Coordinates of C-alpha atoms in Angstrom, one line a residue:
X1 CA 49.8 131.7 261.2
X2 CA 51.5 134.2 263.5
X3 CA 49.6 137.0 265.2
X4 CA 49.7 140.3 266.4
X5 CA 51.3 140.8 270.1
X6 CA 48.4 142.0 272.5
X7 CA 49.7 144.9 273.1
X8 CA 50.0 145.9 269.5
X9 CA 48.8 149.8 269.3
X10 CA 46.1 149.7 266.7
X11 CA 45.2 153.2 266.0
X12 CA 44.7 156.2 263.8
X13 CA 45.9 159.7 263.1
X14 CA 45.2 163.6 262.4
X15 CA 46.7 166.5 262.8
X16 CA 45.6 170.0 264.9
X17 CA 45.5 172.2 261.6
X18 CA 43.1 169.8 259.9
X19 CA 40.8 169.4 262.3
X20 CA 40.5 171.4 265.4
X21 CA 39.5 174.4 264.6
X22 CA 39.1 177.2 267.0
X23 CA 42.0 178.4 265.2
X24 CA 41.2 182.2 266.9
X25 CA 39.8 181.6 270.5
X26 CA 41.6 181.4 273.8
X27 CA 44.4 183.1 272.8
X28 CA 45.8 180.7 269.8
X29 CA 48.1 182.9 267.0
X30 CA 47.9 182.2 263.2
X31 CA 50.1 179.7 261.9
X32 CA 51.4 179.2 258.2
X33 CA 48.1 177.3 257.6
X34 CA 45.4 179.4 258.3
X35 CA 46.4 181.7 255.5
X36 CA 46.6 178.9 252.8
X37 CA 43.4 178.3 252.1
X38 CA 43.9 175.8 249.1
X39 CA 46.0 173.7 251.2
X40 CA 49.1 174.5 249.1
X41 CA 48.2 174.2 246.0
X42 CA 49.4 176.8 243.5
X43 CA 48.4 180.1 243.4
X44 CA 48.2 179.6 239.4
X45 CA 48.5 177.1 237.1
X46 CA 52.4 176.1 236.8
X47 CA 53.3 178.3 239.5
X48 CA 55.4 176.7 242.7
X49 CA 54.3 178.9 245.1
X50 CA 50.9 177.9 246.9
X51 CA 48.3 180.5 247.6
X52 CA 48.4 182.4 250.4
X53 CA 46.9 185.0 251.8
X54 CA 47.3 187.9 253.8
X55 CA 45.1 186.9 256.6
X56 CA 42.7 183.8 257.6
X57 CA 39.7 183.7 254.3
X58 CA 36.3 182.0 254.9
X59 CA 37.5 179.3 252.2
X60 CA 39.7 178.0 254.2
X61 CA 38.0 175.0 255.7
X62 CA 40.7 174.2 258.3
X63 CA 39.7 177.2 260.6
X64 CA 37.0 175.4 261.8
X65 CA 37.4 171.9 260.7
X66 CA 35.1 169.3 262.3
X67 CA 35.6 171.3 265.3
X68 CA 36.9 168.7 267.6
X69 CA 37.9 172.0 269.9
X70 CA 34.9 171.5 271.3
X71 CA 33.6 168.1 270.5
X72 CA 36.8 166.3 271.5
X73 CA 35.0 164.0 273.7
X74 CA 32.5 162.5 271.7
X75 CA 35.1 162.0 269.2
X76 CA 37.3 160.0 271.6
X77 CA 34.9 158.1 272.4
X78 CA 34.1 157.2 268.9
X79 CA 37.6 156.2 268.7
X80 CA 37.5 154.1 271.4
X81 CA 34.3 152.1 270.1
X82 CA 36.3 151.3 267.0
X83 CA 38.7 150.0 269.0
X84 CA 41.6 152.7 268.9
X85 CA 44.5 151.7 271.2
X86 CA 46.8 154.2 269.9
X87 CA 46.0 158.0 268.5
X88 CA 48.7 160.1 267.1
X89 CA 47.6 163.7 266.6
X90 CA 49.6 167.0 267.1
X91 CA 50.0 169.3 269.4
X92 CA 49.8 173.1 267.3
X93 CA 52.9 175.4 268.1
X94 CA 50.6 178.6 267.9
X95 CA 48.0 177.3 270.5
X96 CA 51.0 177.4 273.0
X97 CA 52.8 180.3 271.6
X98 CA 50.7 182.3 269.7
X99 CA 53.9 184.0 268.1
X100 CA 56.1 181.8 268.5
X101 CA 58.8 183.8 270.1
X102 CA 57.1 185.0 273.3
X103 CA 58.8 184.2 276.8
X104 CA 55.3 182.7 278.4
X105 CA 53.4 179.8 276.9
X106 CA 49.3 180.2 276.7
X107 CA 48.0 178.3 279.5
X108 CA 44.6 178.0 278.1
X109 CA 46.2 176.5 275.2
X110 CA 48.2 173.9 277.8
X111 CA 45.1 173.2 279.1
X112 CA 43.3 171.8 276.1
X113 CA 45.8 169.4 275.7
X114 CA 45.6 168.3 279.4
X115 CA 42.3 168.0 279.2
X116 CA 42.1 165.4 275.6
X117 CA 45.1 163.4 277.2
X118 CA 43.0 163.2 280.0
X119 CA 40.0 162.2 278.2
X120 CA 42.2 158.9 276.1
X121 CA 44.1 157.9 279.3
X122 CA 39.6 157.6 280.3
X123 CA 39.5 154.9 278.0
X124 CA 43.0 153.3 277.5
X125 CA 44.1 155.0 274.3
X126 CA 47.8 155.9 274.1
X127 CA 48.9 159.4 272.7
X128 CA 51.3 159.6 269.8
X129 CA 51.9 163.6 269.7
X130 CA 53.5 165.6 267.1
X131 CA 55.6 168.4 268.3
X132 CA 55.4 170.6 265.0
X133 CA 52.9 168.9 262.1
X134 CA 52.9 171.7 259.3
X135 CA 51.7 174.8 261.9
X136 CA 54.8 176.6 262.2
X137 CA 53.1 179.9 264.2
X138 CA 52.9 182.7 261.1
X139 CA 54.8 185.4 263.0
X140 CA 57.9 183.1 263.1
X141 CA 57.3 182.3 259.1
X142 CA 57.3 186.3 258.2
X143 CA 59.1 187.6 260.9
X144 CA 62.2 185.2 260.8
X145 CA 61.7 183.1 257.5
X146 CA 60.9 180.4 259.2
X147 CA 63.4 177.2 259.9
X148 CA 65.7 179.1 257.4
X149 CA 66.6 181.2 260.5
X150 CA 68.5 179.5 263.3
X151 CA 66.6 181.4 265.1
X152 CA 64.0 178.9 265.3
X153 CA 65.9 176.2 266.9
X154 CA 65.6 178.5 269.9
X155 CA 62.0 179.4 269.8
X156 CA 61.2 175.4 269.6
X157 CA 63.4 174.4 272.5
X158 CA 61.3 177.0 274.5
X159 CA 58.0 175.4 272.8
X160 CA 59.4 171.6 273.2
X161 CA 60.9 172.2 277.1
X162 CA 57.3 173.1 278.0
X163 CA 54.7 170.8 276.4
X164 CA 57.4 167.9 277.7
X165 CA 57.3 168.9 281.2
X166 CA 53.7 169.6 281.3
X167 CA 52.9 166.1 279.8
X168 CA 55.6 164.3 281.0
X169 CA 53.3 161.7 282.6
X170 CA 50.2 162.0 280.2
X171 CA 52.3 161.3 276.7
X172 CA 54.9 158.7 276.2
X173 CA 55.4 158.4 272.5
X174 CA 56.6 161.7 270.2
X175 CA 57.5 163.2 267.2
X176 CA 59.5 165.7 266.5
X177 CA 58.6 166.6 263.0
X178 CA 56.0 165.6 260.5
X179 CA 57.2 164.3 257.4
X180 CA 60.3 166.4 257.7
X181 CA 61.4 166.1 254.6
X182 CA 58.7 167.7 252.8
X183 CA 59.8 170.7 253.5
X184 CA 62.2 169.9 250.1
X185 CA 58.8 170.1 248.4
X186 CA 56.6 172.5 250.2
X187 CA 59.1 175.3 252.1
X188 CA 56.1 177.3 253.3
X189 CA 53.6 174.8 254.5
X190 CA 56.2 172.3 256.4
X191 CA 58.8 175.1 257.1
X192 CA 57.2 178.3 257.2
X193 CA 59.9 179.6 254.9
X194 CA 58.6 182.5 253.1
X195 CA 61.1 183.0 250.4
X196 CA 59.3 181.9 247.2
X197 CA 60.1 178.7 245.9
X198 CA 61.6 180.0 242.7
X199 CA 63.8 182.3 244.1
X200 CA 65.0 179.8 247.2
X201 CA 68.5 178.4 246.5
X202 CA 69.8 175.1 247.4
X203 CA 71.9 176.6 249.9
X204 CA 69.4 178.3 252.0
X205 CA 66.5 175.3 251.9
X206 CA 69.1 172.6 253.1
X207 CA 70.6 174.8 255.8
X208 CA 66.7 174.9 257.0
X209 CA 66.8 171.3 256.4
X210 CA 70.3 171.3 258.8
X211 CA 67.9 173.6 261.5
X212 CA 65.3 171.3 261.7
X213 CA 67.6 168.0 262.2
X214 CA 69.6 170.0 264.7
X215 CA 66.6 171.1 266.5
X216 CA 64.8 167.5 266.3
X217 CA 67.9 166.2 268.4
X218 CA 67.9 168.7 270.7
X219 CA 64.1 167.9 271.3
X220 CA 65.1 164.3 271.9
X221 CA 67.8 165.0 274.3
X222 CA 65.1 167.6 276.0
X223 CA 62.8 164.3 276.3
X224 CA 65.0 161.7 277.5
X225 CA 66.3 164.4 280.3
X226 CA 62.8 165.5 281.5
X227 CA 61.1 161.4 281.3
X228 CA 63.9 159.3 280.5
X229 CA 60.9 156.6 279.6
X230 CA 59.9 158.8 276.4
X231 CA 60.0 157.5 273.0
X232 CA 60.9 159.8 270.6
X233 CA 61.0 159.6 266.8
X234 CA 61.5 160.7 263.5
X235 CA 58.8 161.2 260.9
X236 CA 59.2 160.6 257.5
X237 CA 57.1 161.2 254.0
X238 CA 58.0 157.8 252.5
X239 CA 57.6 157.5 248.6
X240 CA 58.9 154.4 247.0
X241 CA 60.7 155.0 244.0
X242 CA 60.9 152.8 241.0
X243 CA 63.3 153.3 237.5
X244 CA 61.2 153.6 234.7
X245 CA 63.5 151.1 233.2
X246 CA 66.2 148.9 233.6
X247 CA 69.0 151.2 232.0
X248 CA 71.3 152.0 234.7
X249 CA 71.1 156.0 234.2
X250 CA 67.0 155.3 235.3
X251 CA 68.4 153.5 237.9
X252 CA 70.6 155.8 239.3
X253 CA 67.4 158.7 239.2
X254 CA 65.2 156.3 241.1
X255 CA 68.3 155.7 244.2
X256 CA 69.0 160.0 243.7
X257 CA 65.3 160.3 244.4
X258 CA 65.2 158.2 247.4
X259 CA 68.3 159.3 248.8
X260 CA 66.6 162.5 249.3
X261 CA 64.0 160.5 251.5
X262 CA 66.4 158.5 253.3
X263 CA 69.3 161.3 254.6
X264 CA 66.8 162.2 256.9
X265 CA 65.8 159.2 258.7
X266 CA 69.5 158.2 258.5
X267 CA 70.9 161.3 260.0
X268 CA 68.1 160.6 262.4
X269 CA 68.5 157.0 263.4
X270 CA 72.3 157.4 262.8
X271 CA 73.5 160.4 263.8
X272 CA 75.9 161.8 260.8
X273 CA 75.3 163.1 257.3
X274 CA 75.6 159.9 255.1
X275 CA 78.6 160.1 252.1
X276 CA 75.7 160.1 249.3
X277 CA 73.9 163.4 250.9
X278 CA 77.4 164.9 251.3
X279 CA 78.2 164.3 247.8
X280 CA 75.3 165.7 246.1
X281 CA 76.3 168.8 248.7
X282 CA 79.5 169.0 246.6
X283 CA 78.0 168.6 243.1
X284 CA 75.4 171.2 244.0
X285 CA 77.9 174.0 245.7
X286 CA 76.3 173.2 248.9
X287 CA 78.2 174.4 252.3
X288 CA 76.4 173.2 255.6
X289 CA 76.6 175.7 258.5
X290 CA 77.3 173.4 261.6
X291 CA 77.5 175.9 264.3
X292 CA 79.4 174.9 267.6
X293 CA 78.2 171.9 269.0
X294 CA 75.7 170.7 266.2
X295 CA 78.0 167.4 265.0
X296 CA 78.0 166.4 268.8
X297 CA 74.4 166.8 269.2
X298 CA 73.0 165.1 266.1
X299 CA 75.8 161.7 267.0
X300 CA 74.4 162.1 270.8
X301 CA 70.7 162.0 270.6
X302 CA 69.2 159.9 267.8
X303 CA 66.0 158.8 268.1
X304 CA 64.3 155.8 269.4
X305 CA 62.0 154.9 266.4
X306 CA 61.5 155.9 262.6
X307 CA 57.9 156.5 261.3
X308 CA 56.7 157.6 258.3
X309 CA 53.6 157.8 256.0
X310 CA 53.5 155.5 252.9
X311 CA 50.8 157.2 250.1
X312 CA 52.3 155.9 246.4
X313 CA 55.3 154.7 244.8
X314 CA 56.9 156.8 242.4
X315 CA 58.7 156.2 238.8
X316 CA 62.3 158.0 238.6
X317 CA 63.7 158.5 235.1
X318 CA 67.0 160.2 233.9
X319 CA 65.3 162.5 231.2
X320 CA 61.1 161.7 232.2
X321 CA 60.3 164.2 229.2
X322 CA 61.3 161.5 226.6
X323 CA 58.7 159.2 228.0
X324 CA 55.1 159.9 226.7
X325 CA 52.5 159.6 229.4
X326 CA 50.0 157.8 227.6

């Protein structure tokens, strides 16, 4: 029976927003979390939109979280006495630029992270960091829309340029985005877009979708300039589908599903919108603004490895409403 290699990280994985807390001191902004308090689920039953509210609420658990702000290093060295030889956690956007759209980064901010990369590299643990995991900074969701503004392409070069040439020999392994695609299902939380859901077209959540692929590359091309040893990847929320049944118009729902999984780790790993995405562009009256440059960058500066996180599989039917659910 074959083994695992030695060097074979082992590991586990959170995120800034759900656990760090801290989410006012040493100068960190809001970010689209700290004002959903549910954790995006509806603000009423059958409604898209989650709740969210006009400032941080004292139901909303993540603002302090298990406060590993402060208790960072008894935590790491819980992880490392189960054995961790990897951790992938995320760096929040808003702890380096509170806005989002300021000129400076928050040093104090920088500093945290120095000082919990320092404390892993203590005990052999290698950092996996996530540039942007569902913390887009709050001024950049209201003042600009969030990634439907090109706008933000900009501010997260500024954010990426920085935390890659302060940790350019702390952090090896990155990733752009968390589960990019679920922006498709949750525009506010994974894109701090604040148009609500029902009145956001198809045209305006896949040109944010076309932002964030453009700005992912141009994070990888940042990295392999400033440490041409990173490894940068894509992250992707991976959901099996199934067809309910073997009729081929179930069939064809369950590949239409995935295909809406898969055009993002393709264009990723490949480079170029696939035929099937641009198709359903077509059916759908979709028109992708490439600005100057964008086709180039995306062919020029895939990344190095796909990731994603596997909860279910799902069932994919042509007309679900003629099945009964019990």
């Amino acid at each position: 029976m074959g083994k695992f290699p030695q060097n074979f990280l082992w590991g586990g994985a959170t995120a800034a927003n759900q656990y760090e807390g801290a989410y006012n001191l040493d100068g960190k902004g809001l970010s689209v979390q700290d004002v959903t308090p549910k954790g995006g689920v509806p603000a009423k039953p059958g409604d898209r939109n989650p709740l969210i509210t006009e400032g941080p609420t004292p139901d909303n658990l993540k603002l302090e979280g298990i406060d590993f702000y402060h208790r960072y290093k008894e935590d790491v060295a819980l992880f490392a006495e189960m054995g961790f030889k990897v951790y992938r956690t995320s760096i929040a956007w808003s702890r380096i630029f509170p806005n989002g759209d300021e000129p400076e980064p928050n040093e104090a901010g920088l500093q945290f992270y120095d000082d919990l990369f320092d404390e892993l590299a203590k005990y052999g643990i290698e950092p996996l960091i996530t540039l942007s995991h569902y913390e887009t900074p709050l001024h950049l969701a209201r003042q600009y829309n969030g990634w439907a503004n090109r706008d933000l392409i900009g501010f997260y070069e500024r954010y990426v340029r920085t935390v890659f040439t302060r940790y350019k020999d702390k952090v090896k392994y990155w990733l752009t985005f968390n589960e990019i695609n679920s922006v498709l299902h949750a525009p506010f939380m994974s894109g701090g877009i604040a148009t609500p859901a029902e009145e956001l077209s198809k045209q305006d959540l896949y040109q944010a979708v076309h932002h964030e692929l453009v700005a992912s590359a141009l994070a990888t091309k940042i990295g392999h300039e400033i440490n041409p040893d990173f490894k940068i990847g894509c992250m992707v929320l991976a959901m099996p589908a199934y067809p309910m049944t073997p009729k081929p118009e179930d069939v064809l729902a369950a590949r239409e599903f995935e295909n809406q999984n898969y055009l993002f780790s393709d264009i990723h790993a490949r480079g170029k919108y696939p035929a099937y995405i641009n198709r359903f562009f077509k059916e759908n009256g979709i028109e992708i603004q490439f600005a100057p440059g964008d086709k180039e960058l995306l062919a020029e500066n895939t990344v190095d490895f796909i990731s994603f996180s596997y909860y279910m599989s799902v069932v994919a039917a042509h007309d679900p409403e003629n099945y009964s659910s019990g």
